[in-house]
């Protein structure tokens, strides 16, 4: 489904250090970790393309060359699969290269998500744009970006995505203080705080990795001081926009109730693999019957 707004540009930050997934991410970007049979980043790029964004900019950094290579063609590999007549594998490797034109910019130092988004300023210019975090997967069976685009069209400003989490989990996320919008299936954001202590959290609504941002965010990010973890936080810039007035101010949010996986987190990564693999055409039947036996043994 294409999005209802006229947003064409999507930024995909993928320059983080991935420390939660060490040692797997010591020499390999976490966005390249396979989820079933494709790297996590491929799902994110496919989601952006499906949502109608035609101009993709990936923010990468040191150790991230594999990301660019994955979306590039490998004529020698294609040639050898062609010679063998292995059309299925040929199609599988070409899928990633056909997703569209991806531009790349490097974030010299991973100084935080806000700083990564600021690296997109020149490319994006003065139009609203989408941000999809490279390690955050939204199940393709659930709609999110198109719903956010419809809200952005109605409200202007910026739109973020929230998800209810268990209260004790909120300190791993940005957290939003919101009010209902009369007659709307979305909410208005009054305030945002990055990774609050449980007792300070204004709600159990966690910010997840999809954003539609007004370009005014760049102005704000330019003066946003390092915050939590000494990183320039996108949450802090959005907090300022939520409280600001005038053109490009205001933040609204869609509360997502579908399936979402944080592949930068070990447990959520394992859950993503199992949830997606049980519905996989080839792997599903075998995995399901093995899982049933495995779980029955666990109960014993
Ligand atoms: P995370 O906070 O999950 O990434 O950022 P991280 O810093 O790699 O994670 P840990 O805590 O060390 O495991 C969310 C997204 O923003 C990107 C990451 O690559 C990820 O896709 N990011 C984060 C950047 O591009 N640059 C940064 O400076 C920080």
Short mmCIF file of C-alpha atoms and ligand atoms in Angstrom, two decimals:
data_model
loop_
_atom_site.label_atom_id
_atom_site.label_comp_id
_atom_site.label_asym_id
_atom_site.label_seq_id
_atom_site.Cartn_x
_atom_site.Cartn_y
_atom_site.Cartn_z
CA UNK A 1 0.00 0.00 0.00
CA UNK A 2 1.36 3.44 -0.83
CA UNK A 3 1.15 6.23 1.69
CA UNK A 4 -1.52 8.90 1.55
CA UNK A 5 0.86 11.85 1.91
CA UNK A 6 3.31 13.22 -0.60
CA UNK A 7 6.39 12.17 1.37
CA UNK A 8 8.94 10.53 -0.92
CA UNK A 9 12.13 10.49 1.15
CA UNK A 10 12.97 7.92 3.81
CA UNK A 11 16.05 7.92 6.02
CA UNK A 12 17.27 4.63 7.49
CA UNK A 13 19.78 5.10 10.33
CA UNK A 14 22.03 2.08 10.59
CA UNK A 15 25.24 3.46 12.07
CA UNK A 16 24.82 2.46 15.71
CA UNK A 17 27.38 0.33 17.51
CA UNK A 18 25.00 -2.50 18.39
CA UNK A 19 26.54 -3.01 21.81
CA UNK A 20 23.51 -4.92 23.11
CA UNK A 21 24.28 -7.67 20.61
CA UNK A 22 28.00 -8.06 21.22
CA UNK A 23 30.00 -10.12 20.44
CA UNK A 24 27.96 -10.92 17.28
CA UNK A 25 28.18 -7.28 16.24
CA UNK A 26 31.89 -6.84 16.85
CA UNK A 27 32.76 -6.99 13.15
CA UNK A 28 29.31 -7.19 11.58
CA UNK A 29 26.55 -4.57 11.59
CA UNK A 30 23.56 -5.67 13.67
CA UNK A 31 21.33 -4.67 10.76
CA UNK A 32 22.94 -7.54 8.78
CA UNK A 33 21.95 -10.22 11.29
CA UNK A 34 19.71 -12.68 9.45
CA UNK A 35 16.04 -12.84 10.33
CA UNK A 36 14.97 -16.22 8.94
CA UNK A 37 16.76 -15.97 5.58
CA UNK A 38 17.32 -12.25 4.98
CA UNK A 39 19.26 -9.58 6.85
CA UNK A 40 17.07 -7.43 9.10
CA UNK A 41 17.78 -4.31 7.04
CA UNK A 42 16.22 -5.86 3.93
CA UNK A 43 12.83 -6.05 5.67
CA UNK A 44 13.13 -2.38 6.61
CA UNK A 45 14.05 -1.28 3.08
CA UNK A 46 11.21 -3.41 1.66
CA UNK A 47 8.76 -1.80 4.09
CA UNK A 48 9.88 1.69 3.05
CA UNK A 49 9.48 0.85 -0.64
CA UNK A 50 6.06 -0.73 -0.05
CA UNK A 51 4.96 2.43 1.78
CA UNK A 52 5.71 4.45 -1.35
CA UNK A 53 9.01 6.10 -0.41
CA UNK A 54 11.06 6.26 -3.58
CA UNK A 55 14.17 8.04 -2.33
CA UNK A 56 16.02 6.09 0.36
CA UNK A 57 19.00 7.35 2.32
CA UNK A 58 20.85 4.97 4.60
CA UNK A 59 23.05 6.37 7.38
CA UNK A 60 26.02 4.06 7.77
CA UNK A 61 29.38 4.18 9.46
CA UNK A 62 32.62 2.30 9.98
CA UNK A 63 32.26 -1.50 9.81
CA UNK A 64 29.08 -1.08 7.80
CA UNK A 65 30.30 -1.87 4.28
CA UNK A 66 28.34 -5.11 4.27
CA UNK A 67 25.15 -3.04 4.22
CA UNK A 68 26.06 -1.36 0.93
CA UNK A 69 27.32 -4.62 -0.53
CA UNK A 70 24.07 -6.37 0.28
CA UNK A 71 22.02 -3.99 -1.86
CA UNK A 72 24.55 -4.05 -4.70
CA UNK A 73 24.78 -6.58 -7.52
CA UNK A 74 27.43 -9.32 -7.55
CA UNK A 75 27.83 -10.22 -11.24
CA UNK A 76 30.17 -13.18 -10.56
CA UNK A 77 27.70 -14.81 -8.14
CA UNK A 78 24.78 -14.12 -10.45
CA UNK A 79 26.78 -15.59 -13.35
CA UNK A 80 27.59 -18.79 -11.50
CA UNK A 81 23.97 -19.29 -10.36
CA UNK A 82 22.82 -18.61 -13.91
CA UNK A 83 25.26 -21.19 -15.27
CA UNK A 84 23.91 -23.73 -12.79
CA UNK A 85 20.33 -22.85 -13.71
CA UNK A 86 19.54 -22.12 -10.05
CA UNK A 87 16.74 -19.63 -10.73
CA UNK A 88 15.39 -19.71 -7.20
CA UNK A 89 18.64 -18.55 -5.58
CA UNK A 90 19.24 -16.09 -8.40
CA UNK A 91 15.86 -14.50 -7.67
CA UNK A 92 16.64 -14.48 -3.93
CA UNK A 93 19.87 -12.52 -4.36
CA UNK A 94 18.41 -10.17 -6.95
CA UNK A 95 15.46 -9.28 -4.72
CA UNK A 96 17.58 -6.98 -2.57
CA UNK A 97 19.16 -5.20 -5.53
CA UNK A 98 15.82 -4.44 -7.13
CA UNK A 99 14.30 -2.63 -4.18
CA UNK A 100 15.27 0.73 -5.61
CA UNK A 101 17.97 3.34 -5.48
CA UNK A 102 19.60 3.65 -2.10
CA UNK A 103 21.85 6.58 -1.25
CA UNK A 104 24.38 6.40 1.55
CA UNK A 105 25.89 8.91 3.90
CA UNK A 106 28.34 8.19 6.68
CA UNK A 107 27.97 9.25 10.27
CA UNK A 108 31.64 9.65 11.21
CA UNK A 109 31.03 9.09 14.89
CA UNK A 110 27.90 7.38 16.21
CA UNK A 111 26.87 10.33 18.42
CA UNK A 112 23.26 9.23 18.75
CA UNK A 113 20.10 8.79 16.71
CA UNK A 114 19.44 12.55 16.62
CA UNK A 115 22.90 13.10 15.17
CA UNK A 116 22.33 10.29 12.62
CA UNK A 117 19.12 11.99 11.46
CA UNK A 118 20.93 15.34 11.23
CA UNK A 119 23.38 13.69 8.79
CA UNK A 120 20.41 13.46 6.36
CA UNK A 121 19.78 17.23 6.34
CA UNK A 122 21.43 17.99 3.01
CA UNK A 123 19.81 15.09 1.23
CA UNK A 124 16.33 15.71 2.62
CA UNK A 125 16.18 19.49 2.21
CA UNK A 126 12.97 21.28 3.19
CA UNK A 127 10.36 18.57 2.90
CA UNK A 128 8.79 16.19 5.41
CA UNK A 129 10.50 12.80 5.46
CA UNK A 130 10.25 9.37 7.02
CA UNK A 131 12.72 7.72 9.39
CA UNK A 132 12.79 3.92 9.74
CA UNK A 133 15.26 2.48 12.22
CA UNK A 134 17.38 -0.18 10.59
CA UNK A 135 17.06 -2.67 13.43
CA UNK A 136 13.34 -2.26 14.09
CA UNK A 137 11.02 -4.62 12.18
CA UNK A 138 7.30 -4.07 11.70
CA UNK A 139 5.56 -7.24 10.58
CA UNK A 140 4.54 -6.76 6.96
CA UNK A 141 1.06 -8.08 7.78
CA UNK A 142 0.43 -5.02 9.98
CA UNK A 143 -0.03 -1.48 8.64
CA UNK A 144 1.82 1.37 10.29
CA UNK A 145 3.47 3.84 7.90
CA UNK A 146 0.34 4.35 5.80
CA UNK A 147 -1.68 5.06 8.96
CA UNK A 148 0.99 7.54 10.11
CA UNK A 149 1.00 9.21 6.68
CA UNK A 150 -2.74 9.78 6.87
CA UNK A 151 -2.29 11.42 10.29
CA UNK A 152 0.58 13.58 9.01
CA UNK A 153 -1.63 14.79 6.18
CA UNK A 154 -4.30 15.80 8.70
CA UNK A 155 -2.07 17.39 11.34
CA UNK A 156 1.07 18.65 9.56
CA UNK A 157 4.01 18.69 11.97
CA UNK A 158 5.63 15.38 12.90
CA UNK A 159 4.11 11.97 13.59
CA UNK A 160 5.67 9.24 15.70
CA UNK A 161 4.69 5.65 16.52
CA UNK A 162 4.08 4.41 20.04
CA UNK A 163 3.50 0.98 21.51
CA UNK A 164 2.24 -0.05 24.93
CA UNK A 165 4.89 -1.91 26.91
CA UNK A 166 4.95 -3.45 30.37
CA UNK A 167 5.59 -0.56 32.82
CA UNK A 168 8.92 -2.06 33.94
CA UNK A 169 10.17 -2.10 30.32
CA UNK A 170 9.66 1.61 29.68
CA UNK A 171 13.15 2.58 30.84
CA UNK A 172 14.55 0.93 27.69
CA UNK A 173 12.62 3.33 25.43
CA UNK A 174 11.67 6.92 24.76
CA UNK A 175 8.39 7.50 26.60
CA UNK A 176 5.49 9.78 25.61
CA UNK A 177 3.00 11.82 27.58
CA UNK A 178 -0.10 12.06 25.37
CA UNK A 179 -3.71 13.26 25.25
CA UNK A 180 -6.51 11.91 23.12
CA UNK A 181 -7.55 13.88 20.04
CA UNK A 182 -11.31 14.12 19.89
CA UNK A 183 -12.69 12.03 17.08
CA UNK A 184 -9.18 10.98 16.02
CA UNK A 185 -7.61 7.53 15.95
CA UNK A 186 -4.35 9.17 17.00
CA UNK A 187 -3.07 11.14 19.99
CA UNK A 188 -1.30 14.44 20.59
CA UNK A 189 2.13 14.28 22.18
CA UNK A 190 2.55 16.71 25.09
CA UNK A 191 6.00 15.60 26.11
CA UNK A 192 8.71 12.98 25.55
CA UNK A 193 11.46 11.65 27.75
CA UNK A 194 14.28 9.30 26.76
CA UNK A 195 14.64 6.11 28.84
CA UNK A 196 12.99 7.38 32.05
CA UNK A 197 13.23 5.54 35.36
CA UNK A 198 10.02 3.52 35.88
CA UNK A 199 8.84 5.88 38.64
CA UNK A 200 9.36 8.98 36.45
CA UNK A 201 7.69 7.61 33.30
CA UNK A 202 4.62 9.63 32.27
CA UNK A 203 3.02 6.55 30.63
CA UNK A 204 3.75 3.04 29.38
CA UNK A 205 3.76 4.27 25.77
CA UNK A 206 7.13 3.57 24.19
CA UNK A 207 8.48 5.30 21.08
CA UNK A 208 9.21 2.74 18.34
CA UNK A 209 11.34 3.09 15.23
CA UNK A 210 9.06 4.78 12.69
CA UNK A 211 8.80 8.56 12.33
CA UNK A 212 7.39 11.06 9.84
CA UNK A 213 9.26 14.26 10.54
CA UNK A 214 8.84 17.88 9.61
CA UNK A 215 12.15 19.34 8.32
CA UNK A 216 12.08 21.83 11.20
CA UNK A 217 13.54 18.95 13.21
CA UNK A 218 16.93 19.69 11.59
CA UNK A 219 16.97 23.23 13.03
CA UNK A 220 16.24 21.79 16.45
CA UNK A 221 18.80 18.99 16.15
CA UNK A 222 21.49 21.52 15.28
CA UNK A 223 21.30 22.95 18.80
CA UNK A 224 20.20 19.80 20.69
CA UNK A 225 22.81 19.12 23.36
CA UNK A 226 23.90 15.55 24.09
CA UNK A 227 21.40 14.02 26.50
CA UNK A 228 20.95 10.55 27.93
CA UNK A 229 24.07 8.39 27.40
CA UNK A 230 25.87 11.53 26.18
CA UNK A 231 24.17 11.02 22.79
CA UNK A 232 22.23 13.54 20.71
CA UNK A 233 18.74 12.15 21.18
CA UNK A 234 16.00 12.42 18.57
CA UNK A 235 13.55 12.18 21.47
CA UNK A 236 14.91 15.44 22.93
CA UNK A 237 14.48 17.25 19.60
CA UNK A 238 10.92 15.92 19.29
CA UNK A 239 10.18 17.05 22.83
CA UNK A 240 11.16 20.57 21.76
CA UNK A 241 8.99 20.37 18.62
CA UNK A 242 6.05 19.08 20.65
CA UNK A 243 6.22 22.16 22.87
CA UNK A 244 6.98 24.65 20.07
CA UNK A 245 4.57 26.82 18.11
CA UNK A 246 4.35 27.93 14.51
CA UNK A 247 5.10 26.24 11.22
CA UNK A 248 6.38 22.68 11.58
CA UNK A 249 5.70 22.46 15.30
CA UNK A 250 3.57 19.81 16.98
CA UNK A 251 3.96 16.07 17.33
CA UNK A 252 1.16 13.54 17.04
CA UNK A 253 1.36 9.79 17.46
CA UNK A 254 -0.21 6.58 16.24
CA UNK A 255 -0.47 3.82 18.84
CA UNK A 256 0.61 0.65 17.04
CA UNK A 257 -0.95 -2.62 18.18
CA UNK A 258 0.65 -4.96 15.65
CA UNK A 259 3.77 -7.10 15.66
CA UNK A 260 7.13 -5.37 16.06
CA UNK A 261 10.59 -6.79 16.72
CA UNK A 262 13.74 -5.02 17.93
CA UNK A 263 16.44 -7.05 16.23
CA UNK A 264 19.11 -5.20 18.20
CA UNK A 265 17.82 -6.93 21.33
CA UNK A 266 18.74 -10.60 21.72
CA UNK A 267 15.38 -11.84 23.02
CA UNK A 268 13.28 -9.85 20.54
CA UNK A 269 15.61 -11.02 17.75
CA UNK A 270 14.96 -14.67 18.62
CA UNK A 271 11.21 -14.00 18.78
CA UNK A 272 11.31 -12.35 15.34
CA UNK A 273 13.02 -15.38 13.84
CA UNK A 274 10.53 -17.84 15.28
CA UNK A 275 7.40 -15.76 14.60
CA UNK A 276 8.36 -15.15 10.98
CA UNK A 277 9.73 -18.62 10.34
CA UNK A 278 6.58 -20.49 11.44
CA UNK A 279 4.71 -18.73 8.64
CA UNK A 280 7.49 -19.25 6.10
CA UNK A 281 6.38 -21.30 3.12
CA UNK A 282 9.32 -23.73 3.13
CA UNK A 283 10.49 -23.66 6.73
CA UNK A 284 7.16 -23.24 8.52
CA UNK A 285 5.77 -26.79 8.49
CA UNK A 286 9.02 -28.40 9.66
CA UNK A 287 9.68 -25.75 12.29
CA UNK A 288 6.14 -25.90 13.68
CA UNK A 289 6.16 -29.64 14.19
CA UNK A 290 9.64 -29.49 15.77
CA UNK A 291 8.57 -26.58 17.99
CA UNK A 292 5.53 -28.49 19.30
CA UNK A 293 7.73 -31.41 20.39
CA UNK A 294 10.33 -29.06 21.80
CA UNK A 295 7.79 -27.12 23.87
CA UNK A 296 6.12 -30.31 25.10
CA UNK A 297 9.51 -31.49 26.35
CA UNK A 298 10.06 -28.16 28.09
CA UNK A 299 6.79 -28.60 30.01
CA UNK A 300 7.92 -32.03 31.16
P1 LIG B 1 19.99 1.97 18.94
O1 LIG B 1 20.08 2.76 20.17
O2 LIG B 1 19.16 0.74 18.92
O3 LIG B 1 21.40 1.58 18.34
O4 LIG B 1 19.58 2.93 17.77
P2 LIG B 1 22.77 1.25 19.00
O5 LIG B 1 23.37 2.47 19.62
O6 LIG B 1 23.54 0.60 17.91
O7 LIG B 1 22.31 0.18 20.08
P3 LIG B 1 23.08 -0.46 21.29
O8 LIG B 1 22.33 0.08 22.47
O9 LIG B 1 24.53 -0.05 21.22
O10 LIG B 1 22.88 -1.93 21.13
C1 LIG B 1 18.49 2.75 16.89
C2 LIG B 1 18.89 2.90 15.44
O11 LIG B 1 19.62 4.09 15.23
C3 LIG B 1 20.87 3.82 14.64
C4 LIG B 1 21.16 2.35 14.95
O12 LIG B 1 21.98 1.78 13.93
C5 LIG B 1 19.77 1.74 14.97
O13 LIG B 1 19.35 1.34 13.68
N1 LIG B 1 21.89 4.74 15.21
C6 LIG B 1 22.05 4.86 16.55
C7 LIG B 1 22.69 5.46 14.34
O14 LIG B 1 22.56 5.35 13.10
N2 LIG B 1 23.64 6.29 14.87
C8 LIG B 1 23.82 6.44 16.20
O15 LIG B 1 24.70 7.22 16.61
C9 LIG B 1 23.00 5.69 17.08
#
